[in-house]
CSV table of C-alpha atoms in Angstrom, one decimal:
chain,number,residue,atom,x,y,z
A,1,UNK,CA,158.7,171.3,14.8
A,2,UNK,CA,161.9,172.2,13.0
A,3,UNK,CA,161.5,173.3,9.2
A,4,UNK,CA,164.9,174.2,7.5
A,5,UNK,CA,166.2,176.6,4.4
A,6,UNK,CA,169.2,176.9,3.1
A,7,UNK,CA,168.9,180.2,5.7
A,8,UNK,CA,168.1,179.3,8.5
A,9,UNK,CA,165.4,177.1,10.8
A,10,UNK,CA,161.7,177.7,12.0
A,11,UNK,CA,162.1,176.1,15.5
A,12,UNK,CA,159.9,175.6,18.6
A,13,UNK,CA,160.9,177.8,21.6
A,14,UNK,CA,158.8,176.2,24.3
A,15,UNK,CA,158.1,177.7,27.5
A,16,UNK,CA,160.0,179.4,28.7
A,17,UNK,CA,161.7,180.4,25.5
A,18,UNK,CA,164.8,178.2,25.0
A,19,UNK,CA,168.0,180.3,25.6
A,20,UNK,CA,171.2,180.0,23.0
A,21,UNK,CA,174.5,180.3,23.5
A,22,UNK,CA,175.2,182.1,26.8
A,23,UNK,CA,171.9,183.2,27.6
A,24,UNK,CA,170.0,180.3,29.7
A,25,UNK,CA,166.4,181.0,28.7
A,26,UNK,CA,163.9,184.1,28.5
A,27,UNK,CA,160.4,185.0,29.9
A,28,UNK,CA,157.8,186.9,28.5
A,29,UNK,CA,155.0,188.1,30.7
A,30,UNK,CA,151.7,190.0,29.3
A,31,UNK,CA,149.3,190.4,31.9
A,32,UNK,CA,146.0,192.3,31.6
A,33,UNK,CA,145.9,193.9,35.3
A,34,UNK,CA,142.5,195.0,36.4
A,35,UNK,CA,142.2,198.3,38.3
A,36,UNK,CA,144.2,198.5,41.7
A,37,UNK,CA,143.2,199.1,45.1
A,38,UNK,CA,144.6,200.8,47.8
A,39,UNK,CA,147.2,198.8,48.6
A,40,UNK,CA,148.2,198.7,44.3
A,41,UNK,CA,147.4,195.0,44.5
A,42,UNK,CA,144.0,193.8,41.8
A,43,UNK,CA,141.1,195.9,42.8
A,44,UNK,CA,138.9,191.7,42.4
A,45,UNK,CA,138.2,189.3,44.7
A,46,UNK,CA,142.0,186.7,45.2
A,47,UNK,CA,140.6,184.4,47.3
A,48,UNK,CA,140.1,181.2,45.3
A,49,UNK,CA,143.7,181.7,43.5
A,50,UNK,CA,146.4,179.5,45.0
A,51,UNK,CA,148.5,182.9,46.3
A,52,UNK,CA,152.5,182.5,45.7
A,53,UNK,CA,152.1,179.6,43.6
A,54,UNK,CA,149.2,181.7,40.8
A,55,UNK,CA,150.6,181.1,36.9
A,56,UNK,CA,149.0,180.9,33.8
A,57,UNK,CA,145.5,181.9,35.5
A,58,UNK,CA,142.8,181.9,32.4
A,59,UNK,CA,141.8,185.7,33.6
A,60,UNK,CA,144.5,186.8,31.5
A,61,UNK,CA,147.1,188.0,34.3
A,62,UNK,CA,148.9,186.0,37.6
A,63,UNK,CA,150.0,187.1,41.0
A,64,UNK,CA,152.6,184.9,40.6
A,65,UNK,CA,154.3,184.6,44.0
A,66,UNK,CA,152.5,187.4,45.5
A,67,UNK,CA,150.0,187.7,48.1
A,68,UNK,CA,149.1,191.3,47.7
A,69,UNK,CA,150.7,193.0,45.2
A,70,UNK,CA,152.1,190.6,41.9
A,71,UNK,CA,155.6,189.9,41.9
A,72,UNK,CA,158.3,187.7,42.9
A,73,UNK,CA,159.1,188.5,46.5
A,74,UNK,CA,162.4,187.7,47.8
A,75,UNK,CA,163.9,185.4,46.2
A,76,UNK,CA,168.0,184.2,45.4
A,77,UNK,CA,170.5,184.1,42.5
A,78,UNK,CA,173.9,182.6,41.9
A,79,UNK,CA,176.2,182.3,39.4
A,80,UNK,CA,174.7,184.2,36.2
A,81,UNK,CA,172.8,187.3,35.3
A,82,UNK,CA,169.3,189.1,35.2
A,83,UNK,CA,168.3,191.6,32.3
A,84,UNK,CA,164.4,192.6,32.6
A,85,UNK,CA,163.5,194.8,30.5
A,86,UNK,CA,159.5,196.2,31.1
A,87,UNK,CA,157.7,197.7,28.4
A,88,UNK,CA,154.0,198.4,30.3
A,89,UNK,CA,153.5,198.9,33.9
A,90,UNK,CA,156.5,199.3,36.6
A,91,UNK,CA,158.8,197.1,39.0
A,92,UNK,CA,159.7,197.7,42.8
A,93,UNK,CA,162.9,196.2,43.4
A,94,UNK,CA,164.5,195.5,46.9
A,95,UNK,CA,167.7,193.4,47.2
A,96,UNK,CA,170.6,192.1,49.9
A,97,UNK,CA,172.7,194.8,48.8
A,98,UNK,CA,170.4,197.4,50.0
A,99,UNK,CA,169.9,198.7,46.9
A,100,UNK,CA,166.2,199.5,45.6
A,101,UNK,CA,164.3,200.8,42.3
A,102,UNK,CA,161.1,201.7,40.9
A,103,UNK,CA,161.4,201.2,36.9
A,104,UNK,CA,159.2,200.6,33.7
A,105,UNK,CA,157.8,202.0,30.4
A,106,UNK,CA,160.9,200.9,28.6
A,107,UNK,CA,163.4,200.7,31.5
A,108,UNK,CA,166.3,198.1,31.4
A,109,UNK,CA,167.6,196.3,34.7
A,110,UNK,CA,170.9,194.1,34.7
A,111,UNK,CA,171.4,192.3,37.5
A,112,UNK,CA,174.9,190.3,38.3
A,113,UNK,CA,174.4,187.8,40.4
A,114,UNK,CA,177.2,186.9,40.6
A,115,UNK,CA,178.5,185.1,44.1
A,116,UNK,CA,174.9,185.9,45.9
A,117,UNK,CA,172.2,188.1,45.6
A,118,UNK,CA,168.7,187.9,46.9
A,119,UNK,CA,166.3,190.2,45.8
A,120,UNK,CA,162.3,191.0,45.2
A,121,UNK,CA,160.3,191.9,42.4
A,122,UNK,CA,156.5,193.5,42.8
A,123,UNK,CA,154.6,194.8,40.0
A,124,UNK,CA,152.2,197.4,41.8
A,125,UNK,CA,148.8,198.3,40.1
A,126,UNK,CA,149.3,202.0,40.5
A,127,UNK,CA,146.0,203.1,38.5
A,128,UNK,CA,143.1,203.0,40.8
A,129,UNK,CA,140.9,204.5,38.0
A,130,UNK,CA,141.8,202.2,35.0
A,131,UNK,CA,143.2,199.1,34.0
A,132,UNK,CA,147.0,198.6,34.4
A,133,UNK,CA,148.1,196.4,31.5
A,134,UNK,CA,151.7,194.6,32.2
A,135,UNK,CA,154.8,193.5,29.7
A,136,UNK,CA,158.1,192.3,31.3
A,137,UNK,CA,160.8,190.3,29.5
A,138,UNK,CA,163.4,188.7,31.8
A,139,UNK,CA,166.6,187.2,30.2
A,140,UNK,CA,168.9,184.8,31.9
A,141,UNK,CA,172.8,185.3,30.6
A,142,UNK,CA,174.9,183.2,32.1
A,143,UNK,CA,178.5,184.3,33.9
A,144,UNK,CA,181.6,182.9,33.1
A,145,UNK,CA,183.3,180.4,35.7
A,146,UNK,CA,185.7,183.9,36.2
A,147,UNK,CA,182.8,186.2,37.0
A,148,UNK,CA,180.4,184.1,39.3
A,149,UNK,CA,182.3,184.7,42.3
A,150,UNK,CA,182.1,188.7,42.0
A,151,UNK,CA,180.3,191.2,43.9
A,152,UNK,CA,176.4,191.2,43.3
A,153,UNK,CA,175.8,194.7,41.8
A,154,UNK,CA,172.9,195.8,39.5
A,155,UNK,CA,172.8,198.5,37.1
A,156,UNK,CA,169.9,200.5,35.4
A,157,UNK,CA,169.3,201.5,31.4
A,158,UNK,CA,167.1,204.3,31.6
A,159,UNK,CA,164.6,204.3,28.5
A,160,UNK,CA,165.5,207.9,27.7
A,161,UNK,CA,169.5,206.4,27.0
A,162,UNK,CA,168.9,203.2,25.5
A,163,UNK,CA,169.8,203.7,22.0
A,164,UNK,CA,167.1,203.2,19.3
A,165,UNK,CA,167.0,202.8,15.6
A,166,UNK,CA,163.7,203.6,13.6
A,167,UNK,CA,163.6,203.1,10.1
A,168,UNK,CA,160.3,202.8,7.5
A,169,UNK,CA,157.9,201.4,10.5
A,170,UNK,CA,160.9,199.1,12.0
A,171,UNK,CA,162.3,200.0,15.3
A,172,UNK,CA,165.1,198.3,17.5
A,173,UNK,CA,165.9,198.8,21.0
A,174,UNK,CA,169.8,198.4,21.1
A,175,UNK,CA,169.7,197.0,24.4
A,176,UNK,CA,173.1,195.1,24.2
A,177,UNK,CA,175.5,194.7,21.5
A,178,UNK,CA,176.1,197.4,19.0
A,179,UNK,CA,173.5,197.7,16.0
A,180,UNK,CA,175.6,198.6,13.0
A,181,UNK,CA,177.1,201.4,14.0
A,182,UNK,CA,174.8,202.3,16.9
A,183,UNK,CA,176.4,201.8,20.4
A,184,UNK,CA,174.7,200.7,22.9
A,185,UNK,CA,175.0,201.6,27.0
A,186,UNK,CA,177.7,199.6,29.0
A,187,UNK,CA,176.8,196.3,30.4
A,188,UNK,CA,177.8,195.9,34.0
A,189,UNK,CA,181.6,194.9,34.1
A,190,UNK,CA,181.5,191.4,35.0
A,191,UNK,CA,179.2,190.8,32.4
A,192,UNK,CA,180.1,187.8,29.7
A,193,UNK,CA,178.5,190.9,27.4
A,194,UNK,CA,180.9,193.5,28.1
A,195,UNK,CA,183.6,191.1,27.3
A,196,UNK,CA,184.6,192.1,23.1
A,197,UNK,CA,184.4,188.6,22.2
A,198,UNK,CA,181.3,187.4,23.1
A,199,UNK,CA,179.2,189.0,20.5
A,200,UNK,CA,176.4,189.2,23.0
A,201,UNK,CA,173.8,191.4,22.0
A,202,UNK,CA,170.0,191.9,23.0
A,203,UNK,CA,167.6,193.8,20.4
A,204,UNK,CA,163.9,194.1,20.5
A,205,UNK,CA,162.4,194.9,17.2
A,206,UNK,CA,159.3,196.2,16.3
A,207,UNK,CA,157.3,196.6,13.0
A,208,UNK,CA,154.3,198.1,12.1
A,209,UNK,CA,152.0,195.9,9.7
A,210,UNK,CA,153.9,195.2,6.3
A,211,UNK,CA,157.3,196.6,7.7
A,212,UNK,CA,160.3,194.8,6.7
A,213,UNK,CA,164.0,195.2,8.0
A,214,UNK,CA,167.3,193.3,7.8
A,215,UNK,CA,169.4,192.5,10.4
A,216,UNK,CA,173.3,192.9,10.7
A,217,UNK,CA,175.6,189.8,10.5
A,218,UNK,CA,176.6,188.8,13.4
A,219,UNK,CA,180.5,189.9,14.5
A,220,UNK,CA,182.1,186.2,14.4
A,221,UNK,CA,181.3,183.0,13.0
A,222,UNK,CA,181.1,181.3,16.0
A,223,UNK,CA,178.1,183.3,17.2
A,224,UNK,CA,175.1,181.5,17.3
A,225,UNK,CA,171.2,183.6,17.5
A,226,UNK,CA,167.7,183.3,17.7
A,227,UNK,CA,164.7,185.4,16.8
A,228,UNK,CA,161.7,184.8,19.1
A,229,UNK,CA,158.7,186.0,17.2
A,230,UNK,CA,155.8,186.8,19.0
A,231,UNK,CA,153.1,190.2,18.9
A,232,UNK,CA,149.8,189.9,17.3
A,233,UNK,CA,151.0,188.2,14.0
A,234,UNK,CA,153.8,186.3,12.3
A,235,UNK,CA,156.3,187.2,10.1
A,236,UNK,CA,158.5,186.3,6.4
A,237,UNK,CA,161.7,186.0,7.4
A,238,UNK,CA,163.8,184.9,4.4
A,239,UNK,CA,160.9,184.0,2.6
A,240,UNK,CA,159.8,181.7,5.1
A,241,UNK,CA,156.8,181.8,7.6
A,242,UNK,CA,157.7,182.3,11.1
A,243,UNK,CA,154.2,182.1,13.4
A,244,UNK,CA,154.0,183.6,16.4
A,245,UNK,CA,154.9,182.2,19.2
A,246,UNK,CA,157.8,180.5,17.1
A,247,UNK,CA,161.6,181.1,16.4
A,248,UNK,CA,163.9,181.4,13.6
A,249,UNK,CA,167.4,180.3,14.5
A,250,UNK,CA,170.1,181.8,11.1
A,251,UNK,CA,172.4,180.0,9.6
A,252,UNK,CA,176.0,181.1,10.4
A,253,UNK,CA,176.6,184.2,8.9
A,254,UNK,CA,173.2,185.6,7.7
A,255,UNK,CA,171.4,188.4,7.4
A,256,UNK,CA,167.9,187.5,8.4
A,257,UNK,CA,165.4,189.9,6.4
A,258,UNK,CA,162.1,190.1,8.4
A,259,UNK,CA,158.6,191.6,7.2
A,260,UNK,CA,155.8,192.1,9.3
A,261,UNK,CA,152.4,190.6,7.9
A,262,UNK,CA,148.6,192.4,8.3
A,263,UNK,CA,149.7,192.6,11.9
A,264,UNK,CA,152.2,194.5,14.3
A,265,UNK,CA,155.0,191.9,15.0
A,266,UNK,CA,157.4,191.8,17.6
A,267,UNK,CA,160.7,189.7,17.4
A,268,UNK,CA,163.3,189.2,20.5
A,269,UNK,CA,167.1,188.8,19.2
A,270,UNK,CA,169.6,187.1,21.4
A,271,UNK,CA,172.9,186.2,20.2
A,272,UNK,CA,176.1,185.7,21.8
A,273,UNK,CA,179.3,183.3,22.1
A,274,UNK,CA,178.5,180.0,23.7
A,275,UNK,CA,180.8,179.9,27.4
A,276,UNK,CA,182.4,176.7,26.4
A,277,UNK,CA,181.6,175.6,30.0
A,278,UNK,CA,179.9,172.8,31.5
A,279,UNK,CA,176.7,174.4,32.9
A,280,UNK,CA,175.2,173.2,36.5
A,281,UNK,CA,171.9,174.1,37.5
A,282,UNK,CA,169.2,174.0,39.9
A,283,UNK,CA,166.2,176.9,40.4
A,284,UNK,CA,167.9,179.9,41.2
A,285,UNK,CA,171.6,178.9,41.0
A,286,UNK,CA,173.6,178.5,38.0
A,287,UNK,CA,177.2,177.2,38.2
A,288,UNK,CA,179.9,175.1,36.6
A,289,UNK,CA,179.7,172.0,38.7
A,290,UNK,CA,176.5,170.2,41.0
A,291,UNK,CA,179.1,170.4,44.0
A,292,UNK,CA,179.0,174.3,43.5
A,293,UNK,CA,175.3,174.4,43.6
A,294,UNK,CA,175.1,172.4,46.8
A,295,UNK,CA,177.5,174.6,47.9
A,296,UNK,CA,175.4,177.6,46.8
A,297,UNK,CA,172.3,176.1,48.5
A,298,UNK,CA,174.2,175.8,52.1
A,299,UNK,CA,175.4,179.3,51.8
A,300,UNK,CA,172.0,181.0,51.3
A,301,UNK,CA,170.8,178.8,53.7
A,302,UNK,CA,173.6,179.9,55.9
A,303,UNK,CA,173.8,183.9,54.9
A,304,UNK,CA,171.1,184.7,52.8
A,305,UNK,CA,173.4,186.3,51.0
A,306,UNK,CA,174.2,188.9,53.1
A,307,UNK,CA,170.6,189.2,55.0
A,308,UNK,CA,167.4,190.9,53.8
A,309,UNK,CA,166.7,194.2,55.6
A,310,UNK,CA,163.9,194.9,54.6
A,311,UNK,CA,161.1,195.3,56.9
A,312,UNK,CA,158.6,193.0,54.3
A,313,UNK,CA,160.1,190.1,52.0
A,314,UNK,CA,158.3,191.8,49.1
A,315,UNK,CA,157.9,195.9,49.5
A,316,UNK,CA,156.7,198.2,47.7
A,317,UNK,CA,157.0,201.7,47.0
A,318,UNK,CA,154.4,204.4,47.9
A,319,UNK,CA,152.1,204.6,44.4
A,320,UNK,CA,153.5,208.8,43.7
A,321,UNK,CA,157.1,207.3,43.8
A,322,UNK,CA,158.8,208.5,40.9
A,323,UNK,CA,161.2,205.9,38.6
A,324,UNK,CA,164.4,205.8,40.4
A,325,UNK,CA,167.6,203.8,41.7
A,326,UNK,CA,169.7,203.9,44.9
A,327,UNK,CA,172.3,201.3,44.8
A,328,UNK,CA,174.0,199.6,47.5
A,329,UNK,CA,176.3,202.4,48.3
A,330,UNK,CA,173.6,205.4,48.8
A,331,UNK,CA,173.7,206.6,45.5
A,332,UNK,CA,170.8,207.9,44.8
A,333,UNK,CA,169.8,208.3,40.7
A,334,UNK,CA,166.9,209.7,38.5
A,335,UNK,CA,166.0,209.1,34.6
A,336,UNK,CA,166.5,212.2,32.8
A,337,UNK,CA,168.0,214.3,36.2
């Protein structure tokens, strides 16, 4: 389905979402989590689900790769970029680098690949007594041929940082890219994002039932983005109907003006630069060339990326565990310390 104005285009965005420009693709996952048991895995009977292989499960939430807990347990990257950003529940992250994190509620983790990473990625049930509803978006942004050979580092947006903009039952999380004149935190260096002109920005924006906001212009003409409207209802954008579930991809140059229906809506904004490079992928590697992803494949086979020492491929922290960060070299970090 593609229906054009002289503004822009309602478009599909498929599953998972389609990416533009730099960014690969993105994935949305909204999983109603029953209770949790002892061991903050689903406090119901997993025996008939097919464990590490358990998506798109009709009860209305997915283990995913787990066993125990839901997650993606360790697992490699090459050659581009990770930014999750979870909005209900929290993450336990373990990687190669010996770094390790417990974040959510609005948390932001950027993760650069870059020549080798391998890392996991559990969602413990830490309510025992209730429900524990789940929101996560990952987004893929590629790395330039220059940056896929760097260090593997990640790097954590605390919610109580990340620069927001509310305004007559609108609000946008400036997770990348400035918003008018609202800065937002530093992407990691290597990052095609924290390069000036790549435009690259990431905004989540939220609006309260008959809300209405207009977006900035993008920075240069060459920029290309896409809204990915989803939440309980649609939305006008322009004057035309964007459904969710659907996307609206602006002309050059616009100023996309979007209004929220009888229903809360939520719309995703990616933009960026396009690379310019030829793109080679398989799974978990992205490069410029297939000879660099068989080369990728027989170096993880070979290193694992620098090992995993960690006693269980997809651990977890104890459920009183604070949010948090140590990195690779010790440091140690809290939100709001």
């Amino acid at each position: 389905m593609s229906v054009s104005t002289s503004t822009g285009s309602v478009i599909e965005i498929g599953h998972p979402w389609r990416g533009v420009g730099p960014f690969l693709f993105a994935v949305h996952h909204l999983d109603a989590y029953p209770r949790g048991d002892a061991d903050m895995g689903p406090a119901e009977d997993i025996s008939d689900r097919p464990l590490g292989q358990d998506f798109g499960n009709p009860s209305g939430w997915n283990m995913y790769h787990g066993e125990q807990v839901p997650g993606f347990p360790a697992h490699p990257h090459r050659g581009f970029e990770t930014i999750t950003l979870v909005r209900r529940g929290v993450v336990d992250h373990a990687d190669s680098t010996g770094a390790t994190a417990r974040f959510g509620g609005g948390d932001v983790q950027w993760v650069t690949a870059g020549h080798g990473v391998s890392h996991s990625e559990m969602f413990p049930l830490l309510e025992q007594d209730a429900d524990n509803p789940f929101e996560l978006y990952q987004i893929w942004l590629n790395l330039p041929a220059r940056s896929k050979g760097v260090d593997p580092e990640f790097t954590m947006l605390w919610h109580e940082d990340i620069p927001v903009l509310e305004h007559d039952g609108a609000r946008v999380t400036v997770v990348s890219g400035a918003y008018e004149d609202l800065a937002p935190l530093d992407p990691p260096v290597a990052s095609w994002a924290a390069d000036p002109a790549s435009d690259v920005a990431v905004w989540l924006v939220d609006l309260v039932p008959g809300a209405s906001i207009t977006l900035p212009a993008t920075r240069r003409a060459e920029t290309q983005r896409l809204l990915y409207v989803h939440g309980e209802g649609g939305v006008d954008i322009d004057g035309s109907a964007v459904a969710s579930g659907t996307g609206w991809a602006p002309v050059a140059g616009a100023q996309p003006t979007i209004t929220a229906g009888d229903q809360p809506s939520v719309v995703l904004v990616l933009q960026g630069v396009d690379l310019g490079e030829p793109v080679a992928s398989y799974g978990p590697f992205v490069m410029n060339t297939q000879a660099e992803i068989v080369q990728a494949f027989e170096d993880y086979q070979r290193t694992e990326f620098g090992g995993w020492g960690w006693d269980s491929r997809s651990p977890v922290h104890p459920r009183e565990t604070p949010r948090f960060a140590t990195y690779g070299d010790g440091r140690t970090e809290h939100p709001g310390a």
